[in-house]
Amino acid sequence: KDRDVLELGCGTGRITVELAQRAARLTCIDHCPEMMAQNRKSTRGVPLRITRSTVFGHEYICRTPHDVCVCSLVLIHSTAEAQFRALVKVIAASCSVAFVFEDTSRRATSEHTELRTKEELKDAFALWGMKVDRESEYDLVGDKIAFLKFVK
């Protein structure tokens, strides 16, 4: 509430609408123009001015640090390890608190996703000085979804 929030991988706006009702400022990042167009439609009528940028998350340049970053089911799309590490670095450099929600299931996926364990996620963020403050895991139709709160 009343924070400067960065939403990486904002997609169609399902989470954006909720964040916009609480945040003081909101920056939304997504690489897909069609998703960003849908995000704009989803947030029509929301009083908060939202800044949007159509760019890959690992290419985002944070000019003014945000208080919080929300990243939901985005890291799984960084299939190349270098891209994944770059995205974690962007998150850590952009905020002091990060909420990361990721599928940590152990199953076969497509070439467009790379599932990582909770430990792999924790280790990646630890490299940038972020430690787990809270964590939980939920079963979603057989998938394990990890909810991790990282803090500096």
Short mmCIF file of C-alpha atoms in Angstrom, two decimals:
data_model
loop_
_atom_site.label_atom_id
_atom_site.label_comp_id
_atom_site.label_asym_id
_atom_site.label_seq_id
_atom_site.Cartn_x
_atom_site.Cartn_y
_atom_site.Cartn_z
CA LYS A 1 0.00 0.00 0.00
CA ASP A 2 1.21 3.48 -0.95
CA ARG A 3 4.49 2.20 -2.42
CA ASP A 4 6.28 2.60 -5.72
CA VAL A 5 5.73 -0.79 -7.38
CA LEU A 6 7.34 -2.45 -10.37
CA GLU A 7 5.37 -5.26 -12.00
CA LEU A 8 7.60 -7.36 -14.23
CA GLY A 9 5.67 -9.40 -16.76
CA CYS A 10 2.39 -7.56 -16.23
CA GLY A 11 0.63 -9.49 -18.98
CA THR A 12 -3.06 -8.81 -19.46
CA GLY A 13 -3.42 -6.91 -16.19
CA ARG A 14 -4.98 -9.40 -13.80
CA ILE A 15 -2.52 -8.44 -11.04
CA THR A 16 -2.01 -4.90 -12.35
CA VAL A 17 -5.60 -3.95 -11.45
CA GLU A 18 -5.05 -5.04 -7.84
CA LEU A 19 -1.68 -3.31 -7.57
CA ALA A 20 -3.00 -0.09 -9.08
CA GLN A 21 -5.68 0.15 -6.40
CA ARG A 22 -3.02 0.06 -3.67
CA ALA A 23 0.24 1.51 -5.01
CA ALA A 24 1.30 5.13 -4.95
CA ARG A 25 3.04 4.59 -8.30
CA LEU A 26 3.07 1.61 -10.64
CA THR A 27 5.44 0.69 -13.46
CA CYS A 28 4.41 -2.21 -15.69
CA ILE A 29 6.86 -4.10 -17.88
CA ASP A 30 6.04 -6.69 -20.53
CA HIS A 31 7.78 -7.57 -23.78
CA CYS A 32 4.58 -8.33 -25.70
CA PRO A 33 2.73 -5.36 -27.28
CA GLU A 34 -0.54 -7.35 -27.43
CA MET A 35 -0.35 -8.13 -23.71
CA MET A 36 0.39 -4.49 -22.95
CA ALA A 37 -2.63 -3.41 -25.03
CA GLN A 38 -4.84 -5.78 -23.05
CA ASN A 39 -3.26 -4.50 -19.82
CA ARG A 40 -4.29 -0.96 -20.78
CA LYS A 41 -7.88 -2.13 -21.39
CA SER A 42 -7.96 -3.98 -18.07
CA THR A 43 -6.94 -0.88 -16.15
CA ARG A 44 -9.26 1.65 -17.79
CA GLY A 45 -10.92 3.68 -15.10
CA VAL A 46 -8.22 2.96 -12.52
CA PRO A 47 -7.34 6.38 -11.09
CA LEU A 48 -3.62 5.72 -10.67
CA ARG A 49 -1.37 6.82 -13.49
CA ILE A 50 0.52 3.74 -14.65
CA THR A 51 3.84 3.92 -16.46
CA ARG A 52 4.31 1.13 -18.99
CA SER A 53 7.29 -0.08 -20.94
CA THR A 54 7.25 -2.72 -23.66
CA VAL A 55 10.63 -4.33 -23.11
CA PHE A 56 12.05 -7.67 -22.03
CA GLY A 57 12.39 -7.70 -18.25
CA HIS A 58 16.11 -8.44 -18.34
CA GLU A 59 16.58 -5.30 -20.49
CA TYR A 60 14.68 -2.97 -18.14
CA ILE A 61 16.76 -0.04 -16.91
CA CYS A 62 15.59 1.24 -13.56
CA ARG A 63 16.26 4.96 -13.36
CA THR A 64 14.59 5.47 -9.98
CA PRO A 65 14.48 2.57 -7.52
CA HIS A 66 11.09 1.08 -6.72
CA ASP A 67 10.03 0.00 -3.24
CA VAL A 68 8.59 -3.32 -4.35
CA CYS A 69 8.76 -5.62 -7.37
CA VAL A 70 6.07 -8.18 -8.19
CA CYS A 71 7.09 -10.93 -10.59
CA SER A 72 4.46 -13.61 -11.22
CA LEU A 73 5.22 -16.61 -13.45
CA VAL A 74 7.85 -14.68 -15.40
CA LEU A 75 11.16 -16.29 -14.49
CA ILE A 76 10.04 -19.60 -15.98
CA HIS A 77 10.15 -17.94 -19.41
CA SER A 78 13.85 -17.18 -19.09
CA THR A 79 15.04 -20.43 -20.58
CA ALA A 80 18.65 -19.34 -21.09
CA GLU A 81 20.58 -19.25 -17.83
CA ALA A 82 22.24 -15.92 -18.71
CA GLN A 83 18.82 -14.35 -19.35
CA PHE A 84 17.48 -15.73 -16.07
CA ARG A 85 20.46 -14.35 -14.13
CA ALA A 86 20.10 -10.98 -15.86
CA LEU A 87 16.42 -10.79 -14.92
CA VAL A 88 17.14 -11.63 -11.28
CA LYS A 89 19.80 -8.91 -11.30
CA VAL A 90 17.26 -6.38 -12.67
CA ILE A 91 14.80 -7.29 -9.93
CA ALA A 92 17.43 -7.02 -7.19
CA ALA A 93 18.77 -3.72 -8.53
CA SER A 94 15.28 -2.22 -8.88
CA CYS A 95 13.82 -2.71 -5.42
CA SER A 96 14.36 -3.59 -1.78
CA VAL A 97 11.46 -6.06 -1.61
CA ALA A 98 10.49 -8.57 -4.29
CA PHE A 99 7.49 -10.89 -4.40
CA VAL A 100 8.21 -13.79 -6.73
CA PHE A 101 5.59 -16.36 -7.65
CA GLU A 102 6.92 -19.26 -9.73
CA ASP A 103 6.04 -22.77 -10.81
CA THR A 104 8.64 -25.02 -9.15
CA SER A 105 7.14 -28.32 -10.26
CA ARG A 106 9.42 -31.08 -11.44
CA ARG A 107 7.94 -32.08 -14.79
CA ALA A 108 8.64 -31.86 -18.48
CA THR A 109 7.81 -28.51 -20.09
CA SER A 110 8.03 -26.89 -23.48
CA GLU A 111 11.14 -25.34 -24.94
CA HIS A 112 9.69 -21.97 -23.91
CA THR A 113 9.83 -22.60 -20.17
CA GLU A 114 12.46 -23.59 -17.64
CA LEU A 115 11.23 -24.70 -14.25
CA ARG A 116 13.59 -24.09 -11.33
CA THR A 117 13.44 -25.29 -7.76
CA LYS A 118 12.82 -22.97 -4.83
CA GLU A 119 16.46 -23.47 -3.84
CA GLU A 120 17.66 -22.41 -7.29
CA LEU A 121 15.51 -19.29 -7.07
CA LYS A 122 16.76 -18.50 -3.56
CA ASP A 123 20.38 -19.00 -4.61
CA ALA A 124 19.99 -16.72 -7.64
CA PHE A 125 18.57 -13.88 -5.53
CA ALA A 126 21.15 -14.41 -2.79
CA LEU A 127 23.89 -13.56 -5.31
CA TRP A 128 22.43 -10.04 -5.37
CA GLY A 129 22.01 -9.63 -1.62
CA MET A 130 18.36 -10.65 -1.38
CA LYS A 131 17.26 -13.19 1.18
CA VAL A 132 13.95 -14.94 1.73
CA ASP A 133 11.78 -13.20 4.30
CA ARG A 134 8.70 -15.39 3.77
CA GLU A 135 7.86 -18.39 1.67
CA SER A 136 5.05 -20.78 1.03
CA GLU A 137 4.03 -23.24 -1.61
CA TYR A 138 0.65 -24.09 -3.06
CA ASP A 139 -0.67 -26.91 -5.18
CA LEU A 140 -2.45 -25.56 -8.24
CA VAL A 141 -3.98 -28.39 -10.25
CA GLY A 142 -0.90 -30.53 -9.63
CA ASP A 143 1.64 -27.75 -10.14
CA LYS A 144 3.73 -26.49 -7.23
CA ILE A 145 3.61 -22.73 -7.07
CA ALA A 146 6.20 -21.11 -4.80
CA PHE A 147 5.45 -17.74 -3.22
CA LEU A 148 8.69 -16.08 -2.15
CA LYS A 149 9.22 -12.69 -0.53
CA PHE A 150 12.81 -11.48 -0.92
CA VAL A 151 14.27 -8.54 0.99
CA LYS A 152 17.64 -6.79 0.98
#
